[in-house]
Amino acid sequence: MDMEKEKDQLVSRAPNPSADGQDETPGEPPAAVSQEAPPEDTAAACKKLREERDALYDRLLRKQAEVENFRKRTQREKEEFVQHATADLVRALLPTLDGFERALNHRDSNVPEPFYQGIELIYRELRDVLGRAGLSRVETVGKIFDPHVHQAVETVESAELRDQEIIEELQPGYKLKHRLLRPAIVKVAVAPRRESPASPAGESAPSAESD
């Protein structure tokens, strides 16, 4: 009995390795706390990153500008192609308009009136379709001659009319929107020429006399 009591006392006096809440492995040193060393030049690294960012952003802006310019150029070329194609078609139809107008302005009394009514109906429909496409007629009679849209083939002296006033349209001119397709052929009034005053009768111009 005395020997068992002494054994229990020795066991209770032995140190407890887990008493302080830490388990240590015999023969192993305590683990050291790892600390990563900071970069040697942090400011230089940040500056380099900002420069790369700015360069990439600049390239992005340039690419976006190139794409936008390409889109605008493509749209402009498409519109110009459509305008040229429309202008060629409308220009080819101008003689047809001229033919309808001549037929309506020079009617034959032997031809029934319903025939001309049908021609006038077709003429109006064709003119309305071309008008919706942008075709307009150049103003002539009563306007002052404009060499940009008029072509004068005859002049008539007149004291009653304004100088360079258009008095007759020989062939109509047309514009497609703001583009001239065909100038108007017109007759223009001009101011009468002023004659130099004649010398009185019986008087001759003085002649130089030699001494």
PDB file of N, CA and C in Angstrom, residues 65-117:
ATOM      1  N   ALA A  65     -11.630  55.153 -82.204  1.00  0.00           N
ATOM      2  CA  ALA A  65     -11.727  56.239 -83.179  1.00  0.00           C
ATOM      3  C   ALA A  65     -11.616  55.695 -84.609  1.00  0.00           C
ATOM      4  N   GLU A  66     -10.739  54.731 -84.819  1.00  0.00           N
ATOM      5  CA  GLU A  66     -10.608  54.133 -86.151  1.00  0.00           C
ATOM      6  C   GLU A  66     -11.891  53.418 -86.571  1.00  0.00           C
ATOM      7  N   VAL A  67     -12.494  52.709 -85.645  1.00  0.00           N
ATOM      8  CA  VAL A  67     -13.745  52.005 -85.965  1.00  0.00           C
ATOM      9  C   VAL A  67     -14.857  53.002 -86.292  1.00  0.00           C
ATOM     10  N   GLU A  68     -14.931  54.090 -85.530  1.00  0.00           N
ATOM     11  CA  GLU A  68     -15.965  55.102 -85.778  1.00  0.00           C
ATOM     12  C   GLU A  68     -15.746  55.794 -87.120  1.00  0.00           C
ATOM     13  N   ASN A  69     -14.499  56.115 -87.432  1.00  0.00           N
ATOM     14  CA  ASN A  69     -14.205  56.735 -88.726  1.00  0.00           C
ATOM     15  C   ASN A  69     -14.519  55.784 -89.877  1.00  0.00           C
ATOM     16  N   PHE A  70     -14.227  54.518 -89.703  1.00  0.00           N
ATOM     17  CA  PHE A  70     -14.540  53.536 -90.742  1.00  0.00           C
ATOM     18  C   PHE A  70     -16.048  53.425 -90.942  1.00  0.00           C
ATOM     19  N   ARG A  71     -16.789  53.450 -89.850  1.00  0.00           N
ATOM     20  CA  ARG A  71     -18.256  53.365 -89.966  1.00  0.00           C
ATOM     21  C   ARG A  71     -18.817  54.577 -90.695  1.00  0.00           C
ATOM     22  N   LYS A  72     -18.314  55.774 -90.346  1.00  0.00           N
ATOM     23  CA  LYS A  72     -18.811  56.988 -91.005  1.00  0.00           C
ATOM     24  C   LYS A  72     -18.438  57.005 -92.483  1.00  0.00           C
ATOM     25  N   ARG A  73     -17.209  56.598 -92.790  1.00  0.00           N
ATOM     26  CA  ARG A  73     -16.776  56.589 -94.188  1.00  0.00           C
ATOM     27  C   ARG A  73     -17.597  55.598 -95.010  1.00  0.00           C
ATOM     28  N   THR A  74     -17.870  54.438 -94.429  1.00  0.00           N
ATOM     29  CA  THR A  74     -18.681  53.441 -95.138  1.00  0.00           C
ATOM     30  C   THR A  74     -20.095  53.951 -95.378  1.00  0.00           C
ATOM     31  N   GLN A  75     -20.674  54.609 -94.367  1.00  0.00           N
ATOM     32  CA  GLN A  75     -22.017  55.152 -94.527  1.00  0.00           C
ATOM     33  C   GLN A  75     -22.052  56.250 -95.578  1.00  0.00           C
ATOM     34  N   ARG A  76     -21.021  57.110 -95.585  1.00  0.00           N
ATOM     35  CA  ARG A  76     -20.970  58.187 -96.577  1.00  0.00           C
ATOM     36  C   ARG A  76     -20.815  57.634 -97.982  1.00  0.00           C
ATOM     37  N   GLU A  77     -19.956  56.641 -98.156  1.00  0.00           N
ATOM     38  CA  GLU A  77     -19.782  56.039 -99.478  1.00  0.00           C
ATOM     39  C   GLU A  77     -21.063  55.357 -99.946  1.00  0.00           C
ATOM     40  N   LYS A  78     -21.776  54.750 -99.022  1.00  0.00           N
ATOM     41  CA  LYS A  78     -23.042  54.104 -99.387  1.00  0.00           C
ATOM     42  C   LYS A  78     -24.061  55.136 -99.848  1.00  0.00           C
ATOM     43  N   GLU A  79     -24.157  56.250 -99.119  1.00  0.00           N
ATOM     44  CA  GLU A  79     -25.101  57.299 -99.507  1.00  0.00           C
ATOM     45  C   GLU A  79     -24.729  57.912-100.848  1.00  0.00           C
ATOM     46  N   GLU A  80     -23.427  58.132-101.081  1.00  0.00           N
ATOM     47  CA  GLU A  80     -22.998  58.692-102.362  1.00  0.00           C
ATOM     48  C   GLU A  80     -23.304  57.740-103.507  1.00  0.00           C
ATOM     49  N   PHE A  81     -23.126  56.445-103.278  1.00  0.00           N
ATOM     50  CA  PHE A  81     -23.431  55.472-104.328  1.00  0.00           C
ATOM     51  C   PHE A  81     -24.918  55.494-104.663  1.00  0.00           C
ATOM     52  N   VAL A  82     -25.755  55.556-103.638  1.00  0.00           N
ATOM     53  CA  VAL A  82     -27.205  55.588-103.873  1.00  0.00           C
ATOM     54  C   VAL A  82     -27.590  56.866-104.605  1.00  0.00           C
ATOM     55  N   GLN A  83     -26.986  57.999-104.231  1.00  0.00           N
ATOM     56  CA  GLN A  83     -27.302  59.263-104.889  1.00  0.00           C
ATOM     57  C   GLN A  83     -26.897  59.239-106.358  1.00  0.00           C
ATOM     58  N   HIS A  84     -25.697  58.707-106.642  1.00  0.00           N
ATOM     59  CA  HIS A  84     -25.259  58.642-108.040  1.00  0.00           C
ATOM     60  C   HIS A  84     -26.150  57.714-108.847  1.00  0.00           C
ATOM     61  N   ALA A  85     -26.515  56.582-108.266  1.00  0.00           N
ATOM     62  CA  ALA A  85     -27.388  55.652-108.985  1.00  0.00           C
ATOM     63  C   ALA A  85     -28.754  56.281-109.240  1.00  0.00           C
ATOM     64  N   THR A  86     -29.277  57.002-108.240  1.00  0.00           N
ATOM     65  CA  THR A  86     -30.571  57.670-108.412  1.00  0.00           C
ATOM     66  C   THR A  86     -30.480  58.770-109.450  1.00  0.00           C
ATOM     67  N   ALA A  87     -29.369  59.530-109.419  1.00  0.00           N
ATOM     68  CA  ALA A  87     -29.200  60.618-110.386  1.00  0.00           C
ATOM     69  C   ALA A  87     -29.140  60.088-111.812  1.00  0.00           C
ATOM     70  N   ASP A  88     -28.448  58.984-112.029  1.00  0.00           N
ATOM     71  CA  ASP A  88     -28.371  58.414-113.373  1.00  0.00           C
ATOM     72  C   ASP A  88     -29.748  57.959-113.861  1.00  0.00           C
ATOM     73  N   LEU A  89     -30.521  57.359-112.971  1.00  0.00           N
ATOM     74  CA  LEU A  89     -31.853  56.887-113.360  1.00  0.00           C
ATOM     75  C   LEU A  89     -32.772  58.062-113.674  1.00  0.00           C
ATOM     76  N   VAL A  90     -32.753  59.082-112.812  1.00  0.00           N
ATOM     77  CA  VAL A  90     -33.637  60.233-113.026  1.00  0.00           C
ATOM     78  C   VAL A  90     -33.227  60.982-114.289  1.00  0.00           C
ATOM     79  N   ARG A  91     -31.925  61.127-114.514  1.00  0.00           N
ATOM     80  CA  ARG A  91     -31.463  61.819-115.728  1.00  0.00           C
ATOM     81  C   ARG A  91     -31.907  61.090-116.984  1.00  0.00           C
ATOM     82  N   ALA A  92     -31.936  59.779-116.928  1.00  0.00           N
ATOM     83  CA  ALA A  92     -32.385  59.012-118.087  1.00  0.00           C
ATOM     84  C   ALA A  92     -33.876  59.176-118.340  1.00  0.00           C
ATOM     85  N   LEU A  93     -34.647  59.563-117.311  1.00  0.00           N
ATOM     86  CA  LEU A  93     -36.095  59.738-117.478  1.00  0.00           C
ATOM     87  C   LEU A  93     -36.488  61.152-117.883  1.00  0.00           C
ATOM     88  N   LEU A  94     -35.541  62.084-117.894  1.00  0.00           N
ATOM     89  CA  LEU A  94     -35.881  63.461-118.245  1.00  0.00           C
ATOM     90  C   LEU A  94     -36.414  63.597-119.678  1.00  0.00           C
ATOM     91  N   PRO A  95     -35.822  62.932-120.668  1.00  0.00           N
ATOM     92  CA  PRO A  95     -36.423  63.024-122.013  1.00  0.00           C
ATOM     93  C   PRO A  95     -37.868  62.524-122.066  1.00  0.00           C
ATOM     94  N   THR A  96     -38.200  61.559-121.223  1.00  0.00           N
ATOM     95  CA  THR A  96     -39.588  61.084-121.182  1.00  0.00           C
ATOM     96  C   THR A  96     -40.516  62.181-120.668  1.00  0.00           C
ATOM     97  N   LEU A  97     -40.074  62.910-119.638  1.00  0.00           N
ATOM     98  CA  LEU A  97     -40.867  64.047-119.160  1.00  0.00           C
ATOM     99  C   LEU A  97     -41.027  65.094-120.252  1.00  0.00           C
ATOM    100  N   ASP A  98     -39.931  65.371-120.976  1.00  0.00           N
ATOM    101  CA  ASP A  98     -40.018  66.343-122.061  1.00  0.00           C
ATOM    102  C   ASP A  98     -41.022  65.905-123.122  1.00  0.00           C
ATOM    103  N   GLY A  99     -41.018  64.614-123.439  1.00  0.00           N
ATOM    104  CA  GLY A  99     -41.960  64.120-124.444  1.00  0.00           C
ATOM    105  C   GLY A  99     -43.403  64.260-123.999  1.00  0.00           C
ATOM    106  N   PHE A 100     -43.700  63.974-122.721  1.00  0.00           N
ATOM    107  CA  PHE A 100     -45.061  64.157-122.215  1.00  0.00           C
ATOM    108  C   PHE A 100     -45.469  65.627-122.283  1.00  0.00           C
ATOM    109  N   GLU A 101     -44.564  66.534-121.920  1.00  0.00           N
ATOM    110  CA  GLU A 101     -44.912  67.960-121.945  1.00  0.00           C
ATOM    111  C   GLU A 101     -45.159  68.447-123.365  1.00  0.00           C
ATOM    112  N   ARG A 102     -44.346  68.036-124.299  1.00  0.00           N
ATOM    113  CA  ARG A 102     -44.568  68.456-125.696  1.00  0.00           C
ATOM    114  C   ARG A 102     -45.896  67.918-126.217  1.00  0.00           C
ATOM    115  N   ALA A 103     -46.222  66.681-125.850  1.00  0.00           N
ATOM    116  CA  ALA A 103     -47.492  66.111-126.321  1.00  0.00           C
ATOM    117  C   ALA A 103     -48.674  66.861-125.731  1.00  0.00           C
ATOM    118  N   LEU A 104     -48.564  67.296-124.473  1.00  0.00           N
ATOM    119  CA  LEU A 104     -49.678  68.002-123.842  1.00  0.00           C
ATOM    120  C   LEU A 104     -49.766  69.459-124.290  1.00  0.00           C
ATOM    121  N   ASN A 105     -48.628  70.057-124.654  1.00  0.00           N
ATOM    122  CA  ASN A 105     -48.652  71.461-125.079  1.00  0.00           C
ATOM    123  C   ASN A 105     -49.003  71.634-126.549  1.00  0.00           C
ATOM    124  N   HIS A 106     -48.878  70.595-127.341  1.00  0.00           N
ATOM    125  CA  HIS A 106     -49.190  70.670-128.769  1.00  0.00           C
ATOM    126  C   HIS A 106     -50.213  69.578-129.097  1.00  0.00           C
ATOM    127  N   ARG A 107     -51.425  69.871-128.755  1.00  0.00           N
ATOM    128  CA  ARG A 107     -52.487  68.883-128.928  1.00  0.00           C
ATOM    129  C   ARG A 107     -53.061  68.978-130.349  1.00  0.00           C
ATOM    130  N   ASP A 108     -53.434  67.826-130.832  1.00  0.00           N
ATOM    131  CA  ASP A 108     -54.046  67.733-132.158  1.00  0.00           C
ATOM    132  C   ASP A 108     -55.563  67.681-131.981  1.00  0.00           C
ATOM    133  N   SER A 109     -56.235  68.539-132.708  1.00  0.00           N
ATOM    134  CA  SER A 109     -57.693  68.605-132.570  1.00  0.00           C
ATOM    135  C   SER A 109     -58.372  67.334-133.075  1.00  0.00           C
ATOM    136  N   ASN A 110     -57.682  66.578-133.901  1.00  0.00           N
ATOM    137  CA  ASN A 110     -58.282  65.345-134.419  1.00  0.00           C
ATOM    138  C   ASN A 110     -58.162  64.178-133.431  1.00  0.00           C
ATOM    139  N   VAL A 111     -57.360  64.347-132.385  1.00  0.00           N
ATOM    140  CA  VAL A 111     -57.164  63.285-131.400  1.00  0.00           C
ATOM    141  C   VAL A 111     -58.197  63.460-130.296  1.00  0.00           C
ATOM    142  N   PRO A 112     -58.871  62.404-129.886  1.00  0.00           N
ATOM    143  CA  PRO A 112     -59.895  62.531-128.830  1.00  0.00           C
ATOM    144  C   PRO A 112     -59.271  63.030-127.517  1.00  0.00           C
ATOM    145  N   GLU A 113     -60.061  63.786-126.784  1.00  0.00           N
ATOM    146  CA  GLU A 113     -59.582  64.371-125.517  1.00  0.00           C
ATOM    147  C   GLU A 113     -59.258  63.304-124.472  1.00  0.00           C
ATOM    148  N   PRO A 114     -59.996  62.201-124.382  1.00  0.00           N
ATOM    149  CA  PRO A 114     -59.618  61.171-123.396  1.00  0.00           C
ATOM    150  C   PRO A 114     -58.195  60.658-123.570  1.00  0.00           C
ATOM    151  N   PHE A 115     -57.685  60.678-124.800  1.00  0.00           N
ATOM    152  CA  PHE A 115     -56.310  60.241-125.023  1.00  0.00           C
ATOM    153  C   PHE A 115     -55.329  61.154-124.283  1.00  0.00           C
ATOM    154  N   TYR A 116     -55.529  62.453-124.398  1.00  0.00           N
ATOM    155  CA  TYR A 116     -54.652  63.396-123.708  1.00  0.00           C
ATOM    156  C   TYR A 116     -54.869  63.356-122.195  1.00  0.00           C
ATOM    157  N   GLN A 117     -56.062  63.050-121.785  1.00  0.00           N
ATOM    158  CA  GLN A 117     -56.291  62.916-120.348  1.00  0.00           C
ATOM    159  C   GLN A 117     -55.498  61.750-119.767  1.00  0.00           C
TER     160      GLN A 117
END
